[in-house]
């Protein structure tokens, strides 16, 4: 125990941390290490401190020669089993004549997974609590049921049926309203009622945990798009064949898999903000389900992922500046156009011809806006043409810039991008100033959101209305 205390002091363990001591083993080896798993509930940091006497085999042997260790199997002194996934060695410290400690950061700690299954773990899925998504999901809420002639008020929990669907690759999604437990009689001054939305990902075939969490994160980003706020992960549980409910319980199919707890490491965030309201939603859960957007989100993932990676940075507090966000959004729009509209001059010119044919009135103005003289004589597709095409949007024009004319907007966007990437002083006068970028960024986000919604299957009129409403409330 004294060795544990010394190690704890060295990495600055805080009062919010919980410690789990036991024996730890790396699969396909015979060596067993003593050590303690530290978990900080506030910062969500999981650290395993392995300890060896000075005369034992060193950590620099072949057993821990790699900086990354996929899995470490643990058995706590309490008798509980735990599997540590995504382990990263960061530091070895030798106390001369005493002991050596190895610091290992851990992505996930899965409780109850015993060693035979821990060595090459495959799972059938997981359940996720995304936290502050109750209003977006719209599946449950508490209200007061006031009855005439009575002095009291009844607090009622209202809920809808769960939403479930099959998506690509043998993945089954399910969203369920869940009510927390409470006492029948409560004499506390303050009484709290609990509710949450549980998302369940279940697979036809077993998957690696990292694949499952990749899918869970992809679903999280769809919620961010719809909600208009950053979404975190409040809790995760895993589904494994070793945790099956007995048949006499009456559960069938995926419901036979009893979820087991997971601790989240590597500072994975829970976002408690429930600030977003319906007027900032582009769509809610039921609309995404009815329009087929949930299925399309996964089916088109390979094409969408680079665009969404650039876009969702806007919802985090990790954006270094408005300039960085502007460059991200411009890159996202260029990538979207190349992947979902066209990526060759020949195809683009045919597209412009079709758009002009379907436009009444000033045909030449539309053609010049979409394909100026420089583009007409070029063998490559200009960024300005891509941005112009997305802004025109078949005549719907989802974004109308407040600070300049619609016609001049694409060129100034390109000039601004070129100024900030190449930083030529002679381009400064043509670019948006830093004080203008927050407004420009909001308009670019709205433009990208409009096209993403169309790609997911939403109709143009509804999309236009919802995107412009969010833009006004940003």
mmCIF file of C-alpha atoms in Angstrom, residues 231-424:
data_model
loop_
_atom_site.group_PDB
_atom_site.id
_atom_site.type_symbol
_atom_site.label_atom_id
_atom_site.label_comp_id
_atom_site.label_asym_id
_atom_site.label_seq_id
_atom_site.Cartn_x
_atom_site.Cartn_y
_atom_site.Cartn_z
ATOM 1 C CA UNK A 231 -23.297 16.704 -27.580
ATOM 2 C CA UNK A 232 -21.249 14.607 -25.183
ATOM 3 C CA UNK A 233 -21.409 11.092 -23.806
ATOM 4 C CA UNK A 234 -22.735 10.812 -20.259
ATOM 5 C CA UNK A 235 -22.547 7.049 -19.936
ATOM 6 C CA UNK A 236 -21.801 3.837 -21.855
ATOM 7 C CA UNK A 237 -22.535 0.163 -21.207
ATOM 8 C CA UNK A 238 -21.365 -2.793 -23.279
ATOM 9 C CA UNK A 239 -23.265 -5.833 -24.593
ATOM 10 C CA UNK A 240 -21.349 -9.117 -24.535
ATOM 11 C CA UNK A 241 -22.325 -12.807 -24.995
ATOM 12 C CA UNK A 242 -21.020 -13.568 -21.495
ATOM 13 C CA UNK A 243 -23.809 -11.395 -20.038
ATOM 14 C CA UNK A 244 -26.978 -13.109 -21.278
ATOM 15 C CA UNK A 245 -30.171 -13.098 -19.245
ATOM 16 C CA UNK A 246 -31.567 -16.589 -18.531
ATOM 17 C CA UNK A 247 -34.308 -17.712 -20.921
ATOM 18 C CA UNK A 248 -36.828 -17.889 -18.089
ATOM 19 C CA UNK A 249 -36.677 -14.074 -17.857
ATOM 20 C CA UNK A 250 -38.621 -14.003 -21.122
ATOM 21 C CA UNK A 251 -36.242 -11.656 -22.951
ATOM 22 C CA UNK A 252 -35.626 -12.373 -26.632
ATOM 23 C CA UNK A 253 -33.115 -11.318 -29.283
ATOM 24 C CA UNK A 254 -30.935 -8.374 -28.353
ATOM 25 C CA UNK A 255 -32.905 -7.841 -25.128
ATOM 26 C CA UNK A 256 -31.243 -10.960 -23.677
ATOM 27 C CA UNK A 257 -27.945 -9.054 -23.547
ATOM 28 C CA UNK A 258 -27.655 -7.431 -20.138
ATOM 29 C CA UNK A 259 -25.647 -4.172 -20.353
ATOM 30 C CA UNK A 260 -22.499 -3.920 -18.200
ATOM 31 C CA UNK A 261 -20.801 -0.725 -17.053
ATOM 32 C CA UNK A 262 -17.953 1.100 -18.777
ATOM 33 C CA UNK A 263 -15.702 3.843 -17.413
ATOM 34 C CA UNK A 264 -14.704 6.416 -20.022
ATOM 35 C CA UNK A 265 -11.127 7.655 -20.063
ATOM 36 C CA UNK A 266 -8.999 9.949 -22.248
ATOM 37 C CA UNK A 267 -10.994 12.979 -21.046
ATOM 38 C CA UNK A 268 -14.123 12.038 -23.016
ATOM 39 C CA UNK A 269 -16.592 14.799 -22.301
ATOM 40 C CA UNK A 270 -20.124 14.923 -21.030
ATOM 41 C CA UNK A 271 -21.840 18.135 -22.136
ATOM 42 C CA UNK A 272 -24.503 19.161 -19.624
ATOM 43 C CA UNK A 273 -25.814 22.155 -21.610
ATOM 44 C CA UNK A 274 -29.520 21.884 -22.462
ATOM 45 C CA UNK A 275 -29.589 25.455 -23.775
ATOM 46 C CA UNK A 276 -30.735 24.604 -27.278
ATOM 47 C CA UNK A 277 -34.465 24.820 -27.898
ATOM 48 C CA UNK A 278 -36.740 23.821 -30.730
ATOM 49 C CA UNK A 279 -36.150 27.014 -32.671
ATOM 50 C CA UNK A 280 -32.481 26.063 -33.100
ATOM 51 C CA UNK A 281 -33.232 22.494 -34.242
ATOM 52 C CA UNK A 282 -32.788 21.675 -37.902
ATOM 53 C CA UNK A 283 -34.610 18.422 -37.210
ATOM 54 C CA UNK A 284 -35.485 16.252 -34.231
ATOM 55 C CA UNK A 285 -35.248 12.500 -33.721
ATOM 56 C CA UNK A 286 -38.684 11.616 -35.091
ATOM 57 C CA UNK A 287 -38.121 13.770 -38.194
ATOM 58 C CA UNK A 288 -34.721 12.158 -38.797
ATOM 59 C CA UNK A 289 -36.379 8.752 -38.502
ATOM 60 C CA UNK A 290 -39.384 9.532 -40.719
ATOM 61 C CA UNK A 291 -37.296 11.185 -43.473
ATOM 62 C CA UNK A 292 -34.765 8.351 -43.573
ATOM 63 C CA UNK A 293 -31.972 10.652 -42.397
ATOM 64 C CA UNK A 294 -30.747 8.207 -39.740
ATOM 65 C CA UNK A 295 -30.227 5.490 -42.317
ATOM 66 C CA UNK A 296 -28.732 7.905 -44.881
ATOM 67 C CA UNK A 297 -26.305 9.232 -42.260
ATOM 68 C CA UNK A 298 -24.738 5.784 -41.928
ATOM 69 C CA UNK A 299 -25.077 4.721 -45.572
ATOM 70 C CA UNK A 300 -23.268 7.862 -46.810
ATOM 71 C CA UNK A 301 -20.752 7.943 -44.009
ATOM 72 C CA UNK A 302 -17.633 7.422 -46.134
ATOM 73 C CA UNK A 303 -18.501 10.458 -48.264
ATOM 74 C CA UNK A 304 -19.798 12.602 -45.394
ATOM 75 C CA UNK A 305 -17.176 11.988 -42.732
ATOM 76 C CA UNK A 306 -14.444 14.399 -43.941
ATOM 77 C CA UNK A 307 -17.048 17.158 -44.336
ATOM 78 C CA UNK A 308 -18.604 16.534 -40.931
ATOM 79 C CA UNK A 309 -15.187 16.401 -39.243
ATOM 80 C CA UNK A 310 -14.553 19.960 -40.405
ATOM 81 C CA UNK A 311 -18.080 21.158 -39.617
ATOM 82 C CA UNK A 312 -18.567 19.845 -36.071
ATOM 83 C CA UNK A 313 -15.481 21.658 -34.785
ATOM 84 C CA UNK A 314 -17.741 24.729 -34.705
ATOM 85 C CA UNK A 315 -19.731 23.248 -31.796
ATOM 86 C CA UNK A 316 -16.774 22.754 -29.493
ATOM 87 C CA UNK A 317 -14.873 25.172 -27.292
ATOM 88 C CA UNK A 318 -11.636 24.019 -28.905
ATOM 89 C CA UNK A 319 -11.797 26.337 -31.937
ATOM 90 C CA UNK A 320 -8.669 28.518 -31.662
ATOM 91 C CA UNK A 321 -10.126 31.521 -33.531
ATOM 92 C CA UNK A 322 -12.796 32.772 -35.936
ATOM 93 C CA UNK A 323 -10.149 32.627 -38.660
ATOM 94 C CA UNK A 324 -9.509 28.920 -38.030
ATOM 95 C CA UNK A 325 -13.239 28.211 -38.125
ATOM 96 C CA UNK A 326 -13.596 30.158 -41.383
ATOM 97 C CA UNK A 327 -10.846 28.110 -43.026
ATOM 98 C CA UNK A 328 -12.448 24.893 -41.777
ATOM 99 C CA UNK A 329 -15.856 25.826 -43.160
ATOM 100 C CA UNK A 330 -14.459 26.840 -46.547
ATOM 101 C CA UNK A 331 -12.626 23.523 -46.752
ATOM 102 C CA UNK A 332 -15.796 21.681 -45.718
ATOM 103 C CA UNK A 333 -17.848 23.386 -48.459
ATOM 104 C CA UNK A 334 -15.208 22.654 -51.093
ATOM 105 C CA UNK A 335 -15.042 19.010 -49.985
ATOM 106 C CA UNK A 336 -18.830 18.690 -49.962
ATOM 107 C CA UNK A 337 -19.142 20.055 -53.506
ATOM 108 C CA UNK A 338 -16.408 17.746 -54.806
ATOM 109 C CA UNK A 339 -17.975 14.661 -53.195
ATOM 110 C CA UNK A 340 -21.691 15.285 -53.665
ATOM 111 C CA UNK A 341 -22.102 17.674 -56.605
ATOM 112 C CA UNK A 342 -19.312 17.331 -59.170
ATOM 113 C CA UNK A 343 -15.549 17.276 -59.424
ATOM 114 C CA UNK A 344 -14.738 18.007 -63.065
ATOM 115 C CA UNK A 345 -15.046 21.100 -65.236
ATOM 116 C CA UNK A 346 -16.850 19.173 -67.975
ATOM 117 C CA UNK A 347 -19.535 17.933 -65.595
ATOM 118 C CA UNK A 348 -19.831 21.333 -63.960
ATOM 119 C CA UNK A 349 -20.419 23.152 -67.256
ATOM 120 C CA UNK A 350 -23.190 20.695 -68.141
ATOM 121 C CA UNK A 351 -24.669 21.315 -64.712
ATOM 122 C CA UNK A 352 -24.624 25.082 -65.271
ATOM 123 C CA UNK A 353 -26.362 24.629 -68.643
ATOM 124 C CA UNK A 354 -29.163 22.684 -66.931
ATOM 125 C CA UNK A 355 -29.511 25.277 -64.184
ATOM 126 C CA UNK A 356 -29.694 28.132 -66.691
ATOM 127 C CA UNK A 357 -32.321 26.295 -68.770
ATOM 128 C CA UNK A 358 -34.499 25.957 -65.678
ATOM 129 C CA UNK A 359 -34.112 29.620 -64.729
ATOM 130 C CA UNK A 360 -36.572 32.181 -66.018
ATOM 131 C CA UNK A 361 -35.431 35.731 -66.660
ATOM 132 C CA UNK A 362 -31.812 36.824 -66.575
ATOM 133 C CA UNK A 363 -30.106 33.703 -67.933
ATOM 134 C CA UNK A 364 -26.824 35.463 -68.591
ATOM 135 C CA UNK A 365 -26.613 36.767 -65.028
ATOM 136 C CA UNK A 366 -27.030 33.260 -63.611
ATOM 137 C CA UNK A 367 -24.458 31.832 -66.020
ATOM 138 C CA UNK A 368 -21.929 34.547 -65.183
ATOM 139 C CA UNK A 369 -22.477 34.000 -61.464
ATOM 140 C CA UNK A 370 -21.963 30.238 -61.695
ATOM 141 C CA UNK A 371 -19.312 30.117 -64.403
ATOM 142 C CA UNK A 372 -17.418 33.368 -64.982
ATOM 143 C CA UNK A 373 -15.052 34.020 -67.874
ATOM 144 C CA UNK A 374 -12.068 32.682 -65.954
ATOM 145 C CA UNK A 375 -13.828 29.397 -65.242
ATOM 146 C CA UNK A 376 -15.054 29.023 -68.813
ATOM 147 C CA UNK A 377 -11.486 28.991 -70.099
ATOM 148 C CA UNK A 378 -10.007 26.840 -67.327
ATOM 149 C CA UNK A 379 -9.373 23.100 -67.220
ATOM 150 C CA UNK A 380 -9.747 22.959 -63.422
ATOM 151 C CA UNK A 381 -12.785 23.661 -61.283
ATOM 152 C CA UNK A 382 -12.339 26.861 -59.277
ATOM 153 C CA UNK A 383 -13.198 27.225 -55.603
ATOM 154 C CA UNK A 384 -15.235 30.308 -56.490
ATOM 155 C CA UNK A 385 -17.389 28.239 -58.854
ATOM 156 C CA UNK A 386 -17.985 25.595 -56.196
ATOM 157 C CA UNK A 387 -19.014 28.206 -53.617
ATOM 158 C CA UNK A 388 -21.216 30.026 -56.150
ATOM 159 C CA UNK A 389 -22.986 26.787 -57.028
ATOM 160 C CA UNK A 390 -23.686 25.991 -53.378
ATOM 161 C CA UNK A 391 -24.889 29.541 -52.684
ATOM 162 C CA UNK A 392 -27.208 29.555 -55.696
ATOM 163 C CA UNK A 393 -28.576 26.127 -54.708
ATOM 164 C CA UNK A 394 -30.731 25.696 -57.787
ATOM 165 C CA UNK A 395 -32.252 29.146 -57.278
ATOM 166 C CA UNK A 396 -33.223 28.795 -53.600
ATOM 167 C CA UNK A 397 -30.310 30.925 -52.311
ATOM 168 C CA UNK A 398 -30.399 29.656 -48.706
ATOM 169 C CA UNK A 399 -28.038 32.389 -47.487
ATOM 170 C CA UNK A 400 -28.307 36.124 -48.230
ATOM 171 C CA UNK A 401 -25.219 37.934 -46.895
ATOM 172 C CA UNK A 402 -26.001 40.955 -44.723
ATOM 173 C CA UNK A 403 -22.841 42.891 -45.450
ATOM 174 C CA UNK A 404 -22.581 42.860 -49.255
ATOM 175 C CA UNK A 405 -24.286 41.838 -52.483
ATOM 176 C CA UNK A 406 -25.055 38.190 -53.164
ATOM 177 C CA UNK A 407 -23.180 38.345 -56.492
ATOM 178 C CA UNK A 408 -19.919 39.588 -54.935
ATOM 179 C CA UNK A 409 -20.033 37.264 -51.932
ATOM 180 C CA UNK A 410 -18.306 34.192 -53.484
ATOM 181 C CA UNK A 411 -15.296 36.154 -54.708
ATOM 182 C CA UNK A 412 -14.776 37.843 -51.360
ATOM 183 C CA UNK A 413 -14.965 34.482 -49.601
ATOM 184 C CA UNK A 414 -12.250 33.141 -51.899
ATOM 185 C CA UNK A 415 -10.125 36.287 -51.454
ATOM 186 C CA UNK A 416 -10.434 35.920 -47.678
ATOM 187 C CA UNK A 417 -9.443 32.268 -47.797
ATOM 188 C CA UNK A 418 -6.437 33.101 -49.968
ATOM 189 C CA UNK A 419 -5.400 35.959 -47.701
ATOM 190 C CA UNK A 420 -5.433 33.844 -44.548
ATOM 191 C CA UNK A 421 -3.736 30.837 -46.161
ATOM 192 C CA UNK A 422 -1.049 32.714 -48.137
ATOM 193 C CA UNK A 423 -0.970 35.911 -46.038
ATOM 194 C CA UNK A 424 -0.087 38.260 -48.879
#
